[in-house]
DNA sequence: GATGAATGAGTTTTCATTCAT
DNA sequence: GATGAATGAAAACTCATTCAT
């Protein structure tokens, strides 16, 4: 039942945004009576919050798995593989991501999305530490920018669909991150 | 009259977000009767859209001015000066930017924000063309990524307030863009 | 409009009691849309409060008039005339009184009904002072009991309709008050 | 089971008034499932009615006992002792009395409260008959007024808490009843 | 043009009652 | 008998929109 409600809420959130979600519509979409909702959620916001949480959990799980695969396996060009993993996860959850990005702020804070970012930051720190003899520990600003670049640019690429070839996008974003984090770069 | 309405709407949008805006509150804030609003706008969404359009116009104007100054004057490290200009404009319009980023998607599309991006992209292309012998014309992907990095990371920095020194932020973001767009790295 | 709403509320309060009053029913009874009500009252309780206030005002006015007549005109047996006035007013407003007595407590205090009692108490004090050389000033308990007896017993008589002749009721209640307040009985 | 439900309802009625009572809260308070209630009561009103009935029974029992004691024992000033007994019972059941007086009418009629009054009337008649050579039999109006005065004034005293000393209240109310029922009283 | 009273569909939430288990 | 999940009508209240003045 909780699942039916959350599924319905997710569908509505996806199709019509936060304002398209009303308790009656959720109930109708879930094939449930309005009253029933309140046996599982104290109010509307709790439904939306739970829906979003579930969305994030799913994306986070996919990302974590992808990261594990990347970091577990050695291999050439790990940055490119991370970029690919993030792009994969974002594309696979295109609509979820859109809803999260567009409707999220209205839910006031949402500690959850910070969790994802924290995990990504930690991961990047660890990775960079391995590559650069611990330098990132002393350069949190660099790590923060790298993570933001990875996340935000990927999200914009997936949501805005610029006329850029996927292959090329991956190559360029990888290069961006690599050149930025490889500290030996010599400006022209 | 249109101006009074749009000013009122902007103030409310700024202070209370999209949900805090009602036609009655706009009318009250503007010192106008609710009915009068409908002599100038077909419905509430049109008011908000017009308000947002005006906000964007203002930011765009500020940016354009800053860009002109930067490109007009020669000088060392033009990238850093562009980053500073963008950061300035974003910080000066912090609340407007927040509203735009957070409430924008709900207005469905908004060709306006694309306008800013296009102008920024053009500008960057032009700038890079000057620096690199016309290479950007053949590398739109690179330009797009650079512009996105500049915009999105600055927005996140201003809105999320990470514990990063302003000076350091400017330095790192400038370095990110410089290393990325400086083609000492061999293109694919 | 306010009057139409209050009239409708009064009718519903009378017929169905506090629980029979809903904003929709008031609106329907008044031939008005639910939304209109909220242009004149901030919430349902305010409507009921205003309705009750108006009821009390009416009864108070009738009583005051009756009292004036009684006290203005000299004549035999003023107590009996006061009792008659109170009984008249109560009978004429039978349904209003029923509503007030039965639904009042739920409105939380209601300074208004205290007002009536205060006026009655003042009046009684004044009257007794005239009759007994100012003794009542030193016997507020006696005045309070006399007023309560007059009010409560009359209310019960009108609402419960015991099998007692009206003439006899007036005679007995007058005797009760007279014997009680006539200080031939030696005070403690 | 019925008892558990009625106890729970009584507690809720006492603490939160009629509106604070819901079938779910009764069920929860009674440690019973909402469905079970309907095996013993046809609907919510029946529960409240039964609860009130039981309350009244208890107060009636206490009163009857007090009356028995008073009438059984001879002694000086029996009226004062009856007044004291009624005041005691009312004070001891203050909250029950408040609920009964304030919430009662909403239950529509309630033959029960009449029962108490009838018993009180009978008792008073009997007492007065003993004191006055059977006169009350021919003066039911007087008996009714005396009983009403005793009941209503005591209830108002307990519920409204006027600034009157308990001792003085008992003295005055006793005097009121005594002077009223003692038919030899000579008006000044 | 300007007004603002009036509208009524829509919102979230509650709760007495039912019924399959 | 007992359960408690499910129901759905109804509650109070909001607000974009209209229209007579």
Tab-separated table of N, CA and C in Angstrom, chain D residues 9-127:
chain	number	residue	atom	x	y	z
D	9	UNK	N	-14.386	6.421	27.283
D	9	UNK	CA	-15.193	7.536	26.803
D	9	UNK	C	-15.362	8.586	27.893
D	10	UNK	N	-15.587	8.137	29.116
D	10	UNK	CA	-15.768	9.075	30.229
D	10	UNK	C	-14.510	9.901	30.435
D	11	UNK	N	-13.359	9.229	30.397
D	11	UNK	CA	-12.103	9.942	30.582
D	11	UNK	C	-11.926	11.010	29.493
D	12	UNK	N	-12.205	10.622	28.253
D	12	UNK	CA	-12.025	11.570	27.152
D	12	UNK	C	-13.021	12.720	27.235
D	13	UNK	N	-14.265	12.376	27.552
D	13	UNK	CA	-15.309	13.391	27.675
D	13	UNK	C	-14.897	14.400	28.731
D	14	UNK	N	-14.372	13.889	29.813
D	14	UNK	CA	-13.962	14.733	30.927
D	14	UNK	C	-12.824	15.660	30.499
D	15	UNK	N	-11.835	15.062	29.871
D	15	UNK	CA	-10.621	15.823	29.551
D	15	UNK	C	-10.813	16.753	28.356
D	16	UNK	N	-11.498	16.260	27.310
D	16	UNK	CA	-11.478	17.052	26.071
D	16	UNK	C	-12.861	17.472	25.564
D	17	UNK	N	-13.903	17.158	26.321
D	17	UNK	CA	-15.231	17.567	25.889
D	17	UNK	C	-15.750	16.714	24.728
D	18	UNK	N	-16.952	17.010	24.348
D	18	UNK	CA	-17.607	16.197	23.323
D	18	UNK	C	-16.802	16.129	22.029
D	19	UNK	N	-16.279	17.251	21.613
D	19	UNK	CA	-15.565	17.261	20.335
D	19	UNK	C	-14.232	16.524	20.399
D	20	UNK	N	-13.716	16.374	21.604
D	20	UNK	CA	-12.443	15.664	21.730
D	20	UNK	C	-12.622	14.155	21.688
D	21	UNK	N	-13.858	13.728	21.650
D	21	UNK	CA	-14.132	12.285	21.642
D	21	UNK	C	-14.307	11.804	20.203
D	22	UNK	N	-13.467	10.881	19.776
D	22	UNK	CA	-13.678	10.231	18.491
D	22	UNK	C	-13.634	8.724	18.724
D	23	UNK	N	-14.278	8.004	17.848
D	23	UNK	CA	-14.316	6.549	18.051
D	23	UNK	C	-12.903	5.970	18.089
D	24	UNK	N	-12.027	6.534	17.278
D	24	UNK	CA	-10.653	6.025	17.302
D	24	UNK	C	-9.982	6.287	18.639
D	25	UNK	N	-10.207	7.489	19.165
D	25	UNK	CA	-9.571	7.809	20.445
D	25	UNK	C	-10.159	6.951	21.552
D	26	UNK	N	-11.461	6.733	21.517
D	26	UNK	CA	-12.060	5.858	22.526
D	26	UNK	C	-11.424	4.483	22.440
D	27	UNK	N	-11.332	3.978	21.206
D	27	UNK	CA	-10.756	2.648	21.012
D	27	UNK	C	-9.330	2.603	21.551
D	28	UNK	N	-8.543	3.600	21.188
D	28	UNK	CA	-7.147	3.631	21.628
D	28	UNK	C	-7.081	3.693	23.147
D	29	UNK	N	-7.845	4.625	23.730
D	29	UNK	CA	-7.837	4.808	25.182
D	29	UNK	C	-8.271	3.521	25.888
D	30	UNK	N	-9.181	2.791	25.249
D	30	UNK	CA	-9.691	1.566	25.867
D	30	UNK	C	-8.809	0.360	25.545
D	31	UNK	N	-7.828	0.561	24.682
D	31	UNK	CA	-6.980	-0.560	24.284
D	31	UNK	C	-7.751	-1.596	23.490
D	32	UNK	N	-8.598	-1.090	22.612
D	32	UNK	CA	-9.510	-1.953	21.867
D	32	UNK	C	-9.465	-1.512	20.409
D	33	UNK	N	-9.851	-2.358	19.509
D	33	UNK	CA	-9.867	-1.956	18.101
D	33	UNK	C	-11.158	-1.206	17.765
D	34	UNK	N	-11.061	-0.225	16.883
D	34	UNK	CA	-12.254	0.560	16.541
D	34	UNK	C	-13.423	-0.323	16.142
D	35	UNK	N	-13.131	-1.359	15.394
D	35	UNK	CA	-14.201	-2.242	14.944
D	35	UNK	C	-14.966	-2.870	16.087
D	36	UNK	N	-14.256	-3.197	17.146
D	36	UNK	CA	-14.882	-3.905	18.270
D	36	UNK	C	-15.985	-3.089	18.923
D	37	UNK	N	-15.794	-1.796	18.947
D	37	UNK	CA	-16.783	-0.926	19.568
D	37	UNK	C	-18.165	-1.190	18.997
D	38	UNK	N	-18.202	-1.424	17.690
D	38	UNK	CA	-19.499	-1.551	17.020
D	38	UNK	C	-20.172	-2.898	17.262
D	39	UNK	N	-19.507	-3.720	18.063
D	39	UNK	CA	-20.169	-4.952	18.453
D	39	UNK	C	-21.033	-4.716	19.689
D	40	UNK	N	-20.797	-3.556	20.336
D	40	UNK	CA	-21.510	-3.289	21.567
D	40	UNK	C	-22.358	-2.027	21.497
D	41	UNK	N	-22.038	-1.179	20.540
D	41	UNK	CA	-22.817	0.058	20.394
D	41	UNK	C	-23.128	0.288	18.920
D	42	UNK	N	-24.339	0.721	18.636
D	42	UNK	CA	-24.701	0.902	17.223
D	42	UNK	C	-23.983	2.081	16.574
D	43	UNK	N	-23.631	3.091	17.378
D	43	UNK	CA	-22.929	4.247	16.819
D	43	UNK	C	-22.335	5.089	17.934
D	44	UNK	N	-21.649	6.123	17.522
D	44	UNK	CA	-20.915	6.930	18.504
D	44	UNK	C	-21.839	7.559	19.545
D	45	UNK	N	-22.961	8.083	19.099
D	45	UNK	CA	-23.859	8.746	20.040
D	45	UNK	C	-24.319	7.807	21.142
D	46	UNK	N	-24.514	6.553	20.782
D	46	UNK	CA	-24.948	5.577	21.786
D	46	UNK	C	-23.872	5.421	22.857
D	47	UNK	N	-22.620	5.488	22.456
D	47	UNK	CA	-21.540	5.385	23.443
D	47	UNK	C	-21.592	6.567	24.396
D	48	UNK	N	-21.692	7.750	23.823
D	48	UNK	CA	-21.713	8.941	24.667
D	48	UNK	C	-22.929	8.906	25.577
D	49	UNK	N	-24.060	8.522	25.035
D	49	UNK	CA	-25.277	8.464	25.841
D	49	UNK	C	-25.092	7.525	27.024
D	50	UNK	N	-24.556	6.345	26.737
D	50	UNK	CA	-24.357	5.363	27.808
D	50	UNK	C	-23.371	5.902	28.842
D	51	UNK	N	-22.341	6.573	28.351
D	51	UNK	CA	-21.349	7.130	29.269
D	51	UNK	C	-21.987	8.143	30.203
D	52	UNK	N	-22.776	9.029	29.629
D	52	UNK	CA	-23.433	10.060	30.424
D	52	UNK	C	-24.387	9.435	31.420
D	53	UNK	N	-25.109	8.460	30.957
D	53	UNK	CA	-26.056	7.772	31.840
D	53	UNK	C	-25.346	7.252	33.095
D	54	UNK	N	-24.200	6.650	32.847
D	54	UNK	CA	-23.437	6.099	33.966
D	54	UNK	C	-22.938	7.190	34.897
D	55	UNK	N	-22.509	8.293	34.314
D	55	UNK	CA	-22.061	9.425	35.136
D	55	UNK	C	-23.189	9.873	36.058
D	56	UNK	N	-24.348	10.036	35.449
D	56	UNK	CA	-25.491	10.518	36.214
D	56	UNK	C	-25.855	9.555	37.320
D	57	UNK	N	-25.828	8.303	36.992
D	57	UNK	CA	-26.141	7.289	37.989
D	57	UNK	C	-25.239	7.454	39.214
D	58	UNK	N	-23.945	7.696	38.931
D	58	UNK	CA	-23.005	7.813	40.043
D	58	UNK	C	-23.300	9.019	40.916
D	59	UNK	N	-23.538	10.138	40.273
D	59	UNK	CA	-23.834	11.334	41.058
D	59	UNK	C	-25.134	11.132	41.816
D	60	UNK	N	-26.118	10.549	41.166
D	60	UNK	CA	-27.403	10.311	41.817
D	60	UNK	C	-27.218	9.440	43.053
D	61	UNK	N	-26.387	8.426	42.918
D	61	UNK	CA	-26.151	7.521	44.046
D	61	UNK	C	-25.539	8.284	45.216
D	62	UNK	N	-24.543	9.101	44.904
D	62	UNK	CA	-23.906	9.879	45.963
D	62	UNK	C	-24.901	10.795	46.651
D	63	UNK	N	-25.742	11.435	45.815
D	63	UNK	CA	-26.740	12.343	46.376
D	63	UNK	C	-27.729	11.592	47.267
D	64	UNK	N	-28.187	10.470	46.757
D	64	UNK	CA	-29.172	9.686	47.508
D	64	UNK	C	-28.609	9.306	48.868
D	65	UNK	N	-27.383	8.886	48.857
D	65	UNK	CA	-26.746	8.500	50.112
D	65	UNK	C	-26.700	9.681	51.067
D	66	UNK	N	-26.260	10.825	50.518
D	66	UNK	CA	-26.172	12.019	51.356
D	66	UNK	C	-27.541	12.379	51.927
D	67	UNK	N	-28.583	12.301	51.077
D	67	UNK	CA	-29.931	12.630	51.536
D	67	UNK	C	-30.360	11.683	52.644
D	68	UNK	N	-30.074	10.390	52.438
D	68	UNK	CA	-30.452	9.405	53.446
D	68	UNK	C	-29.835	9.768	54.786
D	69	UNK	N	-28.555	10.083	54.737
D	69	UNK	CA	-27.877	10.429	55.971
D	69	UNK	C	-28.556	11.629	56.630
D	70	UNK	N	-28.807	12.644	55.838
D	70	UNK	CA	-29.406	13.855	56.361
D	70	UNK	C	-30.771	13.590	56.978
D	71	UNK	N	-31.622	12.933	56.218
D	71	UNK	CA	-32.992	12.737	56.681
D	71	UNK	C	-33.054	11.703	57.803
D	72	UNK	N	-32.150	10.716	57.715
D	72	UNK	CA	-32.140	9.687	58.754
D	72	UNK	C	-31.838	10.307	60.116
D	73	UNK	N	-30.730	10.977	60.189
D	73	UNK	CA	-30.352	11.621	61.440
D	73	UNK	C	-31.230	12.833	61.680
D	74	UNK	N	-31.802	12.932	62.843
D	74	UNK	CA	-32.430	14.196	63.196
D	74	UNK	C	-31.323	15.187	63.489
D	75	UNK	N	-31.662	16.427	63.731
D	75	UNK	CA	-30.608	17.402	64.079
D	75	UNK	C	-31.056	18.786	63.690
D	76	UNK	N	-30.305	19.758	64.120
D	76	UNK	CA	-30.665	21.136	63.838
D	76	UNK	C	-30.420	21.480	62.382
D	77	UNK	N	-31.189	22.402	61.853
D	77	UNK	CA	-31.008	22.972	60.515
D	77	UNK	C	-30.834	21.921	59.416
D	78	UNK	N	-31.841	21.122	59.175
D	78	UNK	CA	-31.724	20.101	58.124
D	78	UNK	C	-31.559	20.719	56.738
D	79	UNK	N	-32.111	21.891	56.493
D	79	UNK	CA	-31.958	22.502	55.177
D	79	UNK	C	-30.470	22.746	54.893
D	80	UNK	N	-29.813	23.324	55.861
D	80	UNK	CA	-28.390	23.599	55.698
D	80	UNK	C	-27.632	22.306	55.428
D	81	UNK	N	-28.025	21.232	56.054
D	81	UNK	CA	-27.319	19.980	55.835
D	81	UNK	C	-27.583	19.438	54.425
D	82	UNK	N	-28.785	19.658	53.957
D	82	UNK	CA	-29.072	19.229	52.579
D	82	UNK	C	-28.262	20.073	51.595
D	83	UNK	N	-28.250	21.377	51.798
D	83	UNK	CA	-27.470	22.247	50.923
D	83	UNK	C	-26.018	21.791	50.917
D	84	UNK	N	-25.486	21.530	52.089
D	84	UNK	CA	-24.100	21.077	52.183
D	84	UNK	C	-23.897	19.775	51.416
D	85	UNK	N	-24.850	18.874	51.539
D	85	UNK	CA	-24.731	17.586	50.845
D	85	UNK	C	-24.721	17.792	49.332
D	86	UNK	N	-25.598	18.632	48.839
D	86	UNK	CA	-25.660	18.881	47.396
D	86	UNK	C	-24.372	19.563	46.929
D	87	UNK	N	-23.921	20.538	47.702
D	87	UNK	CA	-22.685	21.232	47.331
D	87	UNK	C	-21.510	20.262	47.324
D	88	UNK	N	-21.450	19.418	48.334
D	88	UNK	CA	-20.382	18.407	48.386
D	88	UNK	C	-20.376	17.559	47.127
D	89	UNK	N	-21.523	16.995	46.808
D	89	UNK	CA	-21.618	16.090	45.655
D	89	UNK	C	-21.252	16.836	44.368
D	90	UNK	N	-21.695	18.069	44.251
D	90	UNK	CA	-21.408	18.830	43.034
D	90	UNK	C	-19.909	19.119	42.928
D	91	UNK	N	-19.333	19.514	44.052
D	91	UNK	CA	-17.901	19.820	44.018
D	91	UNK	C	-17.074	18.567	43.739
D	92	UNK	N	-17.480	17.465	44.351
D	92	UNK	CA	-16.718	16.247	44.170
D	92	UNK	C	-16.776	15.785	42.706
D	93	UNK	N	-17.831	16.120	42.029
D	93	UNK	CA	-18.000	15.696	40.628
D	93	UNK	C	-17.956	16.874	39.669
D	94	UNK	N	-17.210	17.879	40.083
D	94	UNK	CA	-17.126	19.123	39.319
D	94	UNK	C	-17.022	18.888	37.805
D	95	UNK	N	-16.038	18.103	37.407
D	95	UNK	CA	-15.808	17.942	35.964
D	95	UNK	C	-16.950	17.173	35.306
D	96	UNK	N	-17.455	16.161	36.004
D	96	UNK	CA	-18.605	15.436	35.457
D	96	UNK	C	-19.783	16.379	35.283
D	97	UNK	N	-20.004	17.187	36.288
D	97	UNK	CA	-21.135	18.116	36.226
D	97	UNK	C	-20.941	19.085	35.068
D	98	UNK	N	-19.704	19.579	34.925
D	98	UNK	CA	-19.449	20.507	33.833
D	98	UNK	C	-19.770	19.840	32.490
D	99	UNK	N	-19.285	18.628	32.320
D	99	UNK	CA	-19.560	17.922	31.066
D	99	UNK	C	-21.062	17.742	30.873
D	100	UNK	N	-21.722	17.316	31.920
D	100	UNK	CA	-23.161	17.079	31.802
D	100	UNK	C	-23.894	18.353	31.417
D	101	UNK	N	-23.607	19.419	32.141
D	101	UNK	CA	-24.324	20.671	31.894
D	101	UNK	C	-24.012	21.212	30.508
D	102	UNK	N	-22.723	21.107	30.129
D	102	UNK	CA	-22.318	21.755	28.885
D	102	UNK	C	-22.527	20.891	27.647
D	103	UNK	N	-22.373	19.584	27.819
D	103	UNK	CA	-22.447	18.722	26.645
D	103	UNK	C	-23.782	18.008	26.543
D	104	UNK	N	-24.481	17.979	27.641
D	104	UNK	CA	-25.726	17.215	27.700
D	104	UNK	C	-26.710	17.524	26.594
D	105	UNK	N	-27.033	18.786	26.409
D	105	UNK	CA	-28.153	19.102	25.513
D	105	UNK	C	-27.938	18.503	24.136
D	106	UNK	N	-26.676	18.306	23.794
D	106	UNK	CA	-26.364	17.848	22.466
D	106	UNK	C	-26.794	16.401	22.274
D	107	UNK	N	-27.081	15.736	23.362
D	107	UNK	CA	-27.468	14.335	23.232
D	107	UNK	C	-28.971	14.215	23.034
D	108	UNK	N	-29.639	15.321	23.011
D	108	UNK	CA	-31.051	15.304	22.646
D	108	UNK	C	-31.937	14.693	23.694
D	109	UNK	N	-32.371	15.535	24.660
D	109	UNK	CA	-33.374	15.041	25.582
D	109	UNK	C	-32.783	14.454	26.847
D	110	UNK	N	-32.348	13.225	26.790
D	110	UNK	CA	-31.787	12.586	27.964
D	110	UNK	C	-32.786	12.539	29.105
D	111	UNK	N	-33.519	11.468	29.127
D	111	UNK	CA	-34.492	11.273	30.196
D	111	UNK	C	-33.794	11.149	31.539
D	112	UNK	N	-32.513	10.843	31.470
D	112	UNK	CA	-31.800	10.510	32.694
D	112	UNK	C	-31.736	11.658	33.693
D	113	UNK	N	-31.405	12.851	33.147
D	113	UNK	CA	-31.211	13.970	34.057
D	113	UNK	C	-32.540	14.330	34.724
D	114	UNK	N	-33.601	14.040	34.021
D	114	UNK	CA	-34.922	14.265	34.620
D	114	UNK	C	-35.095	13.340	35.827
D	115	UNK	N	-34.518	12.182	35.697
D	115	UNK	CA	-34.644	11.214	36.782
D	115	UNK	C	-34.107	11.793	38.081
D	116	UNK	N	-32.892	12.366	37.988
D	116	UNK	CA	-32.327	12.946	39.191
D	116	UNK	C	-33.247	14.005	39.757
D	117	UNK	N	-33.698	14.865	38.889
D	117	UNK	CA	-34.540	15.959	39.358
D	117	UNK	C	-35.807	15.429	40.008
D	118	UNK	N	-36.339	14.372	39.415
D	118	UNK	CA	-37.569	13.816	39.969
D	118	UNK	C	-37.324	13.302	41.381
D	119	UNK	N	-36.181	12.596	41.507
D	119	UNK	CA	-35.865	12.062	42.832
D	119	UNK	C	-35.684	13.201	43.819
D	120	UNK	N	-35.006	14.259	43.382
D	120	UNK	CA	-34.781	15.390	44.277
D	120	UNK	C	-36.120	16.032	44.654
D	121	UNK	N	-36.986	16.146	43.657
D	121	UNK	CA	-38.283	16.750	43.920
D	121	UNK	C	-39.085	15.920	44.915
D	122	UNK	N	-39.088	14.627	44.691
D	122	UNK	CA	-39.804	13.738	45.608
D	122	UNK	C	-39.299	13.911	47.036
D	123	UNK	N	-37.984	13.897	47.119
D	123	UNK	CA	-37.348	14.002	48.419
D	123	UNK	C	-37.744	15.303	49.111
D	124	UNK	N	-37.658	16.371	48.337
D	124	UNK	CA	-37.981	17.675	48.912
D	124	UNK	C	-39.440	17.718	49.360
D	125	UNK	N	-40.265	17.146	48.502
D	125	UNK	CA	-41.681	17.120	48.863
D	125	UNK	C	-41.867	16.414	50.195
D	126	UNK	N	-41.243	15.263	50.255
D	126	UNK	CA	-41.374	14.478	51.479
D	126	UNK	C	-40.894	15.268	52.683
D	127	UNK	N	-39.759	15.878	52.533
D	127	UNK	CA	-39.203	16.619	53.657
D	127	UNK	C	-40.118	17.762	54.087
